[in-house]
Amino acid sequence: MSLQAPSGEQRVLFLTDRVFWPANDGHKVVLSNYCKSLAEQYGCAVHILTFLEPGQSPESLSTLPSYIASAELMEKPSKIEVMRNILSLLLCGPGDEPAQCCLFKSKIASAQLKAAINRIRPSHVFLDLPRLSPFVGCIKEYPGKKIIYLEDLFSRRYARQSKSLNTLNRTGGVAGKYSVDTSGMLGKIASTKIVEKGVLRFESKRMERLEHDVVKKFDYVVLVSPEEAKELARETGAQNVVAVPLGVDCSFYTSGPHPEEREGVLSFLGDMRSSANADSLRYIVNEVLPLLADNVVLEVSGTAPNELKQEFNRNSQVRFLGRVEDTREVLRSSQVFLAPIAYGSGIKTKILEAMAIGVPIVTNSIGNEGIGLTDEIDALVDDDREAIARDVTRLLKDRQLAHRLVKSARDKVVRDFDWQKSLATFSRLGFSQTTL
C-alpha cells in the first residue's frame, strides 16, 4: 500500500496505547493537554488511533472530547501473536526492541495505521511511548513528520525499579496494568523476584538502545523533562530531541473549593495499577507511617487493585478513596501531601498538581527531578525515611511553615509549569500557531 502525501492543512494522527479520556493518570493528562492545545491553539484536526488498556472497553470511544476530530480502535494482537513475538525476540533478538513492544505488534495493526494515514493524510504522526515505536517501520516512506513521544527515559526508570527490589518487600511487578494479561502460572512466574529483576535489566538495556536509536528513525523525539531531553541529545549528538514540558492547568487547580483542614490527614495520589505508584505507597506505609503518631491517617486517591487494598486492609492508618473525579477538595483539606517516589523518571504530575492545589509537600530527590523544588522554601525534600517522618511531623505542628511552603510552591508552579507556557514549544515540531 503506497502512502499518500499529507495535505497542506495541519492534521495530526496520534497512535496511542490507551484511550486517554477521562484524564485520570499522569500520562493521560499529558496526552489530553497535547491534543487539546494542538486543536485549540494551533488549529489542528486531531485524529486518534488507539489500543485499549486493561479495564477499558470499546464504549470508551462512543463519546469524544470536543478537541478530537475522530477516534478509531486498533485491533490488539491475539495471545498467540504476542507469544510468537516474544519467542521471536528471545530466539532471534530482532533489532533492539524491548519486550513490551511484543504486546502491540501485528500485521493487522500495521495495515490499520497505513489505512488511517491514507484516509486522513496527516501533516504529523505521533507514536505514543517507546512500546509503539516499531510501527514507524510501516510508515517510513510517508513524507509527513514522524514523531515519537518517549515521555521519559524509561531505561532509567527500569534500572531504578530493579534496584528497589533489594529494598522493598515486594513490588508492583513488571507488567503494571498489563498484569491481567499474565495470569495463572505465567503470572506467578513473572512475579518472582529473580524473574522480575531479570526482566527489568533486560528492558532497561533494550530501552536504552531504543532511546538512542529513535533519533535516527523519527523527525522528532519528544520528552517532557528538559533535563532528560538535554541528556539524550548530549548522549546521541542528535538535534531533533525536543522537550515539551509537562504542565498543569493552573487556572483550574488553584481555584475551586477551599475546605477546612482535616487534622492529621496526609494524602497521596496516583493510579495504583502503576508499579511506581504502588511501590511508593508501600514505602510510605511500611517505612514512614510507623514512625508517625498513631492518629495520622494516609488517604490514597486513585484506582487501586484489590490485591493492593488487601495488602493493607488491616492497617487502620490507610484509607483507599478510589478514583476521585476532582482531587482539589480531598488534597486541599489534607495537611500534607506525602510523595516520596520509589523510582521513576521525568516530571511527576502529582507533585505539580499538589503545588497548584495548595497543600504542603514532602517528597524525595526522585519526586523533585525536573521540578526544582527548593528544600525549606517550596517543599521539604529528604531521602531518608526518618527525615521524611520528621518533615511530616514538623508540618503537622507548624502550620505557619506549611502555609509559607504552599504559597512559594504555588507561585513556582504558576510561573514555571502552567500548561499555557508550554504551547510555544510545539512550534519546534513544525506546527504553526493560529491563535493566542
Short mmCIF file of C-alpha atoms in Angstrom, two decimals:
data_model
loop_
_atom_site.label_atom_id
_atom_site.label_comp_id
_atom_site.label_asym_id
_atom_site.label_seq_id
_atom_site.Cartn_x
_atom_site.Cartn_y
_atom_site.Cartn_z
CA MET A 1 0.00 0.00 0.00
CA SER A 2 1.58 3.28 -1.09
CA LEU A 3 1.20 6.19 1.32
CA GLN A 4 -0.16 9.48 0.03
CA ALA A 5 1.48 12.79 0.79
CA PRO A 6 -0.12 14.94 3.51
CA SER A 7 -2.39 17.84 2.64
CA GLY A 8 -1.44 21.43 3.43
CA GLU A 9 -3.67 21.51 6.49
CA GLN A 10 -2.39 20.82 9.99
CA ARG A 11 -3.77 17.37 10.71
CA VAL A 12 -2.39 15.23 13.50
CA LEU A 13 -2.70 11.49 13.89
CA PHE A 14 -1.91 10.05 17.34
CA LEU A 15 -1.32 6.31 17.71
CA THR A 16 -1.75 5.61 21.44
CA ASP A 17 -1.62 2.53 23.65
CA ARG A 18 -4.72 3.57 25.64
CA VAL A 19 -7.81 5.75 25.48
CA PHE A 20 -6.69 8.84 27.37
CA TRP A 21 -10.03 10.31 28.33
CA PRO A 22 -11.01 10.83 31.06
CA ALA A 23 -7.53 12.04 32.04
CA ASN A 24 -7.15 10.14 35.31
CA ASP A 25 -3.40 9.47 35.35
CA GLY A 26 -0.27 11.44 34.53
CA HIS A 27 0.23 10.04 31.04
CA LYS A 28 -3.39 10.65 30.07
CA VAL A 29 -3.18 14.21 31.38
CA VAL A 30 -0.21 14.89 29.10
CA LEU A 31 -1.88 13.38 26.02
CA SER A 32 -5.10 15.29 26.73
CA ASN A 33 -3.23 18.57 27.09
CA TYR A 34 -1.17 17.93 23.95
CA CYS A 35 -4.23 17.18 21.83
CA LYS A 36 -6.35 19.97 23.29
CA SER A 37 -3.59 22.51 22.76
CA LEU A 38 -2.91 21.41 19.18
CA ALA A 39 -6.62 21.69 18.38
CA GLU A 40 -7.41 24.94 20.17
CA GLN A 41 -4.15 26.87 19.88
CA TYR A 42 -2.74 25.55 16.62
CA GLY A 43 -5.98 24.86 14.74
CA CYS A 44 -5.10 21.20 14.13
CA ALA A 45 -7.60 18.48 13.35
CA VAL A 46 -6.64 15.79 15.86
CA HIS A 47 -7.33 12.15 14.96
CA ILE A 48 -6.75 9.20 17.28
CA LEU A 49 -5.88 5.56 16.63
CA THR A 50 -5.85 3.74 19.95
CA PHE A 51 -5.47 0.39 21.60
CA LEU A 52 -7.30 -0.32 24.85
CA GLU A 53 -5.54 -0.76 28.16
CA PRO A 54 -6.82 -3.40 30.60
CA GLY A 55 -10.12 -2.29 32.09
CA GLN A 56 -11.12 -0.15 29.10
CA SER A 57 -13.89 -1.10 26.69
CA PRO A 58 -14.74 -0.05 23.11
CA GLU A 59 -17.52 2.11 24.59
CA SER A 60 -14.76 4.50 25.65
CA LEU A 61 -14.77 5.77 22.07
CA SER A 62 -18.51 6.44 21.98
CA THR A 63 -18.12 9.94 23.40
CA LEU A 64 -15.18 12.03 22.23
CA PRO A 65 -13.77 15.18 23.81
CA SER A 66 -14.57 18.26 21.75
CA TYR A 67 -10.93 18.68 20.66
CA ILE A 68 -10.75 15.26 18.95
CA ALA A 69 -11.97 15.04 15.36
CA SER A 70 -12.15 11.24 15.18
CA ALA A 71 -11.07 8.11 17.04
CA GLU A 72 -10.66 4.54 15.83
CA LEU A 73 -9.96 1.40 17.80
CA MET A 74 -6.83 -0.58 16.94
CA GLU A 75 -7.01 -4.36 16.92
CA LYS A 76 -4.73 -5.83 19.52
CA PRO A 77 -2.62 -8.89 18.69
CA SER A 78 -4.02 -12.22 19.85
CA LYS A 79 -2.31 -14.04 22.72
CA ILE A 80 -0.84 -16.42 20.15
CA GLU A 81 0.64 -13.46 18.23
CA VAL A 82 2.05 -11.99 21.43
CA MET A 83 3.70 -15.30 22.34
CA ARG A 84 5.07 -15.56 18.81
CA ASN A 85 6.50 -12.04 19.13
CA ILE A 86 8.10 -12.91 22.46
CA LEU A 87 9.60 -16.16 21.16
CA SER A 88 10.97 -14.32 18.14
CA LEU A 89 12.51 -11.72 20.43
CA LEU A 90 14.14 -14.33 22.66
CA LEU A 91 15.32 -16.66 19.91
CA CYS A 92 16.26 -14.23 17.17
CA GLY A 93 16.68 -10.95 19.01
CA PRO A 94 15.33 -8.78 16.17
CA GLY A 95 16.54 -5.19 16.43
CA ASP A 96 16.82 -3.64 19.84
CA GLU A 97 13.17 -3.70 20.83
CA PRO A 98 12.15 -4.02 24.48
CA ALA A 99 9.86 -6.92 25.31
CA GLN A 100 6.86 -4.62 25.84
CA CYS A 101 6.76 -3.96 22.09
CA CYS A 102 5.60 -7.56 21.69
CA LEU A 103 2.23 -6.67 23.22
CA PHE A 104 1.22 -4.48 20.27
CA LYS A 105 2.94 -5.57 17.04
CA SER A 106 0.82 -7.22 14.36
CA LYS A 107 0.31 -7.07 10.62
CA ILE A 108 -3.34 -6.11 11.09
CA ALA A 109 -2.44 -3.14 13.29
CA SER A 110 0.21 -2.00 10.80
CA ALA A 111 -2.36 -2.18 8.00
CA GLN A 112 -4.80 -0.15 10.12
CA LEU A 113 -2.20 2.57 10.63
CA LYS A 114 -1.42 2.74 6.91
CA ALA A 115 -5.12 2.91 6.02
CA ALA A 116 -5.71 5.72 8.52
CA ILE A 117 -2.79 7.71 7.14
CA ASN A 118 -4.10 7.36 3.59
CA ARG A 119 -7.56 8.45 4.72
CA ILE A 120 -6.55 11.35 6.98
CA ARG A 121 -3.30 12.40 5.25
CA PRO A 122 -1.89 13.99 8.42
CA SER A 123 0.90 16.52 8.48
CA HIS A 124 2.22 14.94 11.70
CA VAL A 125 2.08 11.37 13.04
CA PHE A 126 2.70 10.87 16.75
CA LEU A 127 3.57 7.40 18.07
CA ASP A 128 2.88 7.28 21.79
CA LEU A 129 5.56 5.76 24.04
CA PRO A 130 8.53 3.57 23.08
CA ARG A 131 6.37 0.43 23.00
CA LEU A 132 4.67 1.67 19.81
CA SER A 133 7.88 2.86 18.11
CA PRO A 134 8.21 -0.27 15.89
CA PHE A 135 5.21 0.95 13.89
CA VAL A 136 7.49 3.56 12.33
CA GLY A 137 8.75 0.73 10.12
CA CYS A 138 5.46 0.53 8.24
CA ILE A 139 5.30 4.30 7.59
CA LYS A 140 8.96 5.10 7.00
CA GLU A 141 8.21 6.19 3.41
CA TYR A 142 5.44 8.56 4.50
CA PRO A 143 6.51 12.17 3.81
CA GLY A 144 4.72 13.69 6.81
CA LYS A 145 6.53 14.46 10.06
CA LYS A 146 7.01 11.38 12.23
CA ILE A 147 7.26 12.00 15.97
CA ILE A 148 7.90 9.60 18.83
CA TYR A 149 6.65 10.68 22.23
CA LEU A 150 9.06 8.94 24.61
CA GLU A 151 7.64 10.77 27.65
CA ASP A 152 10.53 9.84 29.98
CA LEU A 153 13.81 7.97 29.86
CA PHE A 154 12.28 4.61 30.73
CA SER A 155 15.70 2.94 30.75
CA ARG A 156 16.46 4.96 33.89
CA ARG A 157 13.09 4.09 35.42
CA TYR A 158 13.56 0.34 34.93
CA ALA A 159 17.08 0.42 36.32
CA ARG A 160 15.79 2.14 39.45
CA GLN A 161 12.90 -0.30 39.75
CA SER A 162 15.34 -3.20 39.58
CA LYS A 163 17.35 -1.75 42.46
CA SER A 164 14.18 -1.20 44.51
CA LEU A 165 13.66 -4.96 44.58
CA ASN A 166 16.51 -5.04 47.09
CA THR A 167 14.79 -2.63 49.48
CA LEU A 168 11.05 -3.34 49.16
CA ASN A 169 9.39 -6.50 50.42
CA ARG A 170 7.67 -6.78 47.06
CA THR A 171 6.99 -4.57 44.07
CA GLY A 172 4.08 -3.69 41.84
CA GLY A 173 5.50 -6.08 39.28
CA VAL A 174 7.00 -5.60 35.85
CA ALA A 175 3.74 -5.87 33.89
CA GLY A 176 1.93 -2.99 35.60
CA LYS A 177 -1.59 -2.57 34.21
CA TYR A 178 -0.96 -5.43 31.81
CA SER A 179 -0.57 -7.95 34.62
CA VAL A 180 -4.10 -9.14 33.87
CA ASP A 181 -2.71 -10.48 30.60
CA THR A 182 -0.21 -12.65 32.51
CA SER A 183 -2.45 -14.55 34.87
CA GLY A 184 -2.17 -18.14 36.06
CA MET A 185 1.16 -19.93 36.10
CA LEU A 186 2.78 -17.38 33.77
CA GLY A 187 1.75 -14.60 36.14
CA LYS A 188 3.20 -16.44 39.15
CA ILE A 189 6.49 -16.98 37.36
CA ALA A 190 6.61 -13.35 36.21
CA SER A 191 6.05 -12.10 39.76
CA THR A 192 9.03 -13.89 41.31
CA LYS A 193 11.87 -11.62 42.37
CA ILE A 194 14.54 -13.27 40.22
CA VAL A 195 12.37 -13.09 37.09
CA GLU A 196 11.31 -9.50 37.78
CA LYS A 197 14.92 -8.42 38.23
CA GLY A 198 15.96 -10.20 35.03
CA VAL A 199 13.12 -8.67 33.02
CA LEU A 200 13.84 -5.18 34.35
CA ARG A 201 17.54 -5.43 33.50
CA PHE A 202 16.64 -6.77 30.04
CA GLU A 203 14.13 -3.96 29.46
CA SER A 204 16.46 -1.28 30.79
CA LYS A 205 19.29 -2.24 28.43
CA ARG A 206 17.00 -2.63 25.42
CA MET A 207 15.16 0.58 26.23
CA GLU A 208 18.43 2.49 26.37
CA ARG A 209 19.35 1.20 22.92
CA LEU A 210 15.89 2.13 21.63
CA GLU A 211 16.17 5.65 23.08
CA HIS A 212 19.45 6.10 21.24
CA ASP A 213 18.09 4.59 18.03
CA VAL A 214 14.82 6.50 17.61
CA VAL A 215 16.64 9.78 16.97
CA LYS A 216 17.61 8.29 13.58
CA LYS A 217 14.15 6.95 12.68
CA PHE A 218 11.90 9.86 13.62
CA ASP A 219 11.88 13.51 12.63
CA TYR A 220 11.41 14.50 16.26
CA VAL A 221 11.84 12.78 19.63
CA VAL A 222 9.77 14.31 22.45
CA LEU A 223 10.33 14.12 26.22
CA VAL A 224 8.55 16.03 28.98
CA SER A 225 11.65 16.83 31.03
CA PRO A 226 14.05 19.44 29.62
CA GLU A 227 16.83 17.83 31.67
CA GLU A 228 16.24 14.40 30.13
CA ALA A 229 15.93 15.90 26.64
CA LYS A 230 19.32 17.58 27.05
CA GLU A 231 20.81 14.34 28.36
CA LEU A 232 19.56 12.27 25.39
CA ALA A 233 20.69 14.92 22.92
CA ARG A 234 24.13 15.01 24.53
CA GLU A 235 24.49 11.22 24.51
CA THR A 236 23.39 10.82 20.87
CA GLY A 237 24.59 14.10 19.37
CA ALA A 238 21.09 14.47 17.86
CA GLN A 239 19.49 17.82 17.11
CA ASN A 240 15.91 16.53 16.91
CA VAL A 241 15.29 15.86 20.62
CA VAL A 242 12.64 18.30 21.88
CA ALA A 243 11.26 18.89 25.36
CA VAL A 244 7.55 19.73 25.51
CA PRO A 245 7.48 20.39 29.26
CA LEU A 246 4.87 18.78 31.43
CA GLY A 247 2.47 21.32 32.86
CA VAL A 248 -0.84 21.58 34.66
CA ASP A 249 -3.95 23.69 34.24
CA CYS A 250 -3.11 26.14 36.99
CA SER A 251 -6.30 28.17 36.50
CA PHE A 252 -8.27 25.02 37.39
CA TYR A 253 -6.16 23.65 40.23
CA THR A 254 -5.65 26.97 42.01
CA SER A 255 -9.41 27.63 42.02
CA GLY A 256 -12.31 25.62 43.41
CA PRO A 257 -13.37 24.61 46.91
CA HIS A 258 -11.44 25.70 49.99
CA PRO A 259 -12.48 23.23 52.69
CA GLU A 260 -11.36 23.21 56.30
CA GLU A 261 -8.14 21.33 57.04
CA ARG A 262 -8.57 17.87 58.49
CA GLU A 263 -6.12 17.38 61.32
CA GLY A 264 -3.66 14.52 60.93
CA VAL A 265 -4.69 13.66 57.36
CA LEU A 266 -1.98 13.01 54.77
CA SER A 267 -2.67 12.47 51.07
CA PHE A 268 -1.12 10.51 48.22
CA LEU A 269 -2.33 10.48 44.62
CA GLY A 270 -1.91 8.17 41.63
CA ASP A 271 -3.14 5.21 39.66
CA MET A 272 -2.10 2.34 41.91
CA ARG A 273 -2.05 -0.09 39.00
CA SER A 274 1.25 1.60 38.14
CA SER A 275 4.21 -0.21 39.71
CA ALA A 276 5.93 3.04 40.63
CA ASN A 277 2.83 4.35 42.44
CA ALA A 278 2.14 1.03 44.21
CA ASP A 279 5.74 0.75 45.38
CA SER A 280 5.81 4.38 46.50
CA LEU A 281 2.72 3.63 48.58
CA ARG A 282 4.40 0.54 50.05
CA TYR A 283 7.38 2.65 51.05
CA ILE A 284 5.15 5.25 52.72
CA VAL A 285 3.04 2.70 54.59
CA ASN A 286 5.79 0.28 55.60
CA GLU A 287 8.67 2.68 56.22
CA VAL A 288 7.28 6.11 57.08
CA LEU A 289 3.85 5.65 58.71
CA PRO A 290 5.23 3.51 61.58
CA LEU A 291 7.39 6.49 62.57
CA LEU A 292 4.39 8.84 62.84
CA ALA A 293 1.76 9.27 65.53
CA ASP A 294 -0.99 6.65 65.64
CA ASN A 295 -3.71 9.22 64.85
CA VAL A 296 -2.14 10.17 61.50
CA VAL A 297 -4.09 8.82 58.51
CA LEU A 298 -2.99 8.44 54.88
CA GLU A 299 -5.69 8.90 52.22
CA VAL A 300 -4.93 7.34 48.83
CA SER A 301 -6.72 8.84 45.82
CA GLY A 302 -6.70 6.80 42.63
CA THR A 303 -7.71 3.44 41.21
CA ALA A 304 -6.23 0.59 43.26
CA PRO A 305 -6.33 -3.15 42.52
CA ASN A 306 -7.94 -5.39 45.12
CA GLU A 307 -4.66 -7.15 45.86
CA LEU A 308 -3.09 -3.87 46.95
CA LYS A 309 -6.07 -2.97 49.13
CA GLN A 310 -5.93 -6.40 50.76
CA GLU A 311 -2.23 -5.91 51.43
CA PHE A 312 -3.08 -3.03 53.78
CA ASN A 313 -6.61 -3.97 54.86
CA ARG A 314 -5.51 -4.39 58.48
CA ASN A 315 -3.77 -1.03 58.64
CA SER A 316 -6.21 1.47 60.15
CA GLN A 317 -3.97 4.36 59.10
CA VAL A 318 -4.57 3.78 55.36
CA ARG A 319 -7.77 4.75 53.53
CA PHE A 320 -8.33 3.98 49.86
CA LEU A 321 -10.67 6.56 48.32
CA GLY A 322 -10.68 5.09 44.82
CA ARG A 323 -10.73 7.29 41.78
CA VAL A 324 -11.56 10.89 42.73
CA GLU A 325 -13.02 12.92 39.87
CA ASP A 326 -11.93 16.29 41.32
CA THR A 327 -8.93 16.00 43.64
CA ARG A 328 -8.89 19.62 44.76
CA GLU A 329 -11.10 19.24 47.84
CA VAL A 330 -9.53 15.99 49.07
CA LEU A 331 -5.94 17.20 48.71
CA ARG A 332 -6.56 20.77 49.84
CA SER A 333 -8.22 19.62 53.06
CA SER A 334 -5.32 17.32 53.93
CA GLN A 335 -2.45 18.72 55.97
CA VAL A 336 0.44 17.18 54.00
CA PHE A 337 0.89 15.74 50.53
CA LEU A 338 3.33 12.89 51.19
CA ALA A 339 5.02 11.71 48.00
CA PRO A 340 8.45 10.11 48.32
CA ILE A 341 8.71 8.36 44.94
CA ALA A 342 10.17 4.83 44.97
CA TYR A 343 11.50 5.09 41.41
CA GLY A 344 10.65 6.74 38.14
CA SER A 345 11.86 9.30 35.66
CA GLY A 346 10.65 12.52 34.09
CA ILE A 347 8.41 15.02 35.90
CA LYS A 348 5.79 13.79 38.35
CA THR A 349 2.36 15.22 37.52
CA LYS A 350 1.08 14.55 41.04
CA ILE A 351 3.71 16.88 42.51
CA LEU A 352 2.75 19.70 40.12
CA GLU A 353 -0.95 19.24 40.87
CA ALA A 354 -0.32 19.34 44.63
CA MET A 355 1.72 22.51 44.20
CA ALA A 356 -1.12 24.20 42.31
CA ILE A 357 -3.88 22.91 44.61
CA GLY A 358 -2.09 24.30 47.62
CA VAL A 359 -1.06 21.56 50.03
CA PRO A 360 2.39 21.43 51.68
CA ILE A 361 4.59 18.77 50.08
CA VAL A 362 7.06 16.27 51.48
CA THR A 363 8.92 14.41 48.73
CA ASN A 364 12.34 13.00 47.87
CA SER A 365 15.01 13.62 45.22
CA ILE A 366 13.29 11.43 42.61
CA GLY A 367 9.98 13.23 43.16
CA ASN A 368 11.77 16.55 42.75
CA GLU A 369 13.53 15.66 39.48
CA GLY A 370 12.81 18.14 36.71
CA ILE A 371 10.79 20.37 39.05
CA GLY A 372 13.47 22.09 41.11
CA LEU A 373 11.72 22.50 44.44
CA THR A 374 13.96 24.25 46.93
CA ASP A 375 14.06 22.47 50.27
CA GLU A 376 12.61 24.57 53.11
CA ILE A 377 11.35 27.14 50.57
CA ASP A 378 8.90 25.33 48.26
CA ALA A 379 8.66 21.95 50.00
CA LEU A 380 10.53 19.63 52.34
CA VAL A 381 12.78 17.28 50.38
CA ASP A 382 14.56 14.33 52.01
CA ASP A 383 15.58 10.79 51.05
CA ASP A 384 15.87 9.13 54.46
CA ARG A 385 12.72 7.63 55.99
CA GLU A 386 13.45 9.09 59.44
CA ALA A 387 13.98 12.53 57.91
CA ILE A 388 10.78 12.21 55.87
CA ALA A 389 8.83 11.28 59.00
CA ARG A 390 10.32 14.27 60.84
CA ASP A 391 9.30 16.52 57.95
CA VAL A 392 5.71 15.31 58.14
CA THR A 393 5.55 15.76 61.92
CA ARG A 394 7.05 19.20 61.60
CA LEU A 395 4.42 20.30 59.08
CA LEU A 396 1.57 18.87 61.13
CA LYS A 397 2.69 21.02 64.07
CA ASP A 398 3.99 24.15 62.32
CA ARG A 399 1.12 25.43 60.19
CA GLN A 400 2.89 28.74 59.61
CA LEU A 401 5.69 26.86 57.85
CA ALA A 402 3.09 24.84 55.93
CA HIS A 403 1.36 27.97 54.65
CA ARG A 404 4.67 29.54 53.64
CA LEU A 405 5.63 26.43 51.62
CA VAL A 406 2.21 26.37 49.95
CA LYS A 407 2.50 29.97 48.78
CA SER A 408 6.02 29.53 47.41
CA ALA A 409 5.21 26.24 45.65
CA ARG A 410 2.08 27.67 44.06
CA ASP A 411 3.99 30.72 42.82
CA LYS A 412 6.58 28.38 41.31
CA VAL A 413 4.12 26.11 39.51
CA VAL A 414 2.23 29.09 38.04
CA ARG A 415 5.50 30.68 36.94
CA ASP A 416 7.27 27.60 35.57
CA PHE A 417 4.73 24.85 34.86
CA ASP A 418 1.45 26.38 33.73
CA TRP A 419 0.41 24.41 30.65
CA GLN A 420 -0.18 27.54 28.57
CA LYS A 421 3.53 28.34 28.75
CA SER A 422 4.43 25.03 27.14
CA LEU A 423 2.40 25.70 23.99
CA ALA A 424 5.12 27.63 22.17
CA THR A 425 7.30 24.50 22.18
CA PHE A 426 5.06 22.87 19.58
CA SER A 427 6.44 25.31 17.01
CA ARG A 428 9.72 23.36 17.22
CA LEU A 429 7.81 20.35 15.87
CA GLY A 430 6.75 22.20 12.74
CA PHE A 431 3.35 23.47 13.89
CA SER A 432 2.14 26.99 13.14
CA GLN A 433 0.19 28.65 15.93
CA THR A 434 -3.06 30.18 14.66
CA THR A 435 -4.50 31.65 17.86
CA LEU A 436 -3.11 33.12 21.04
#
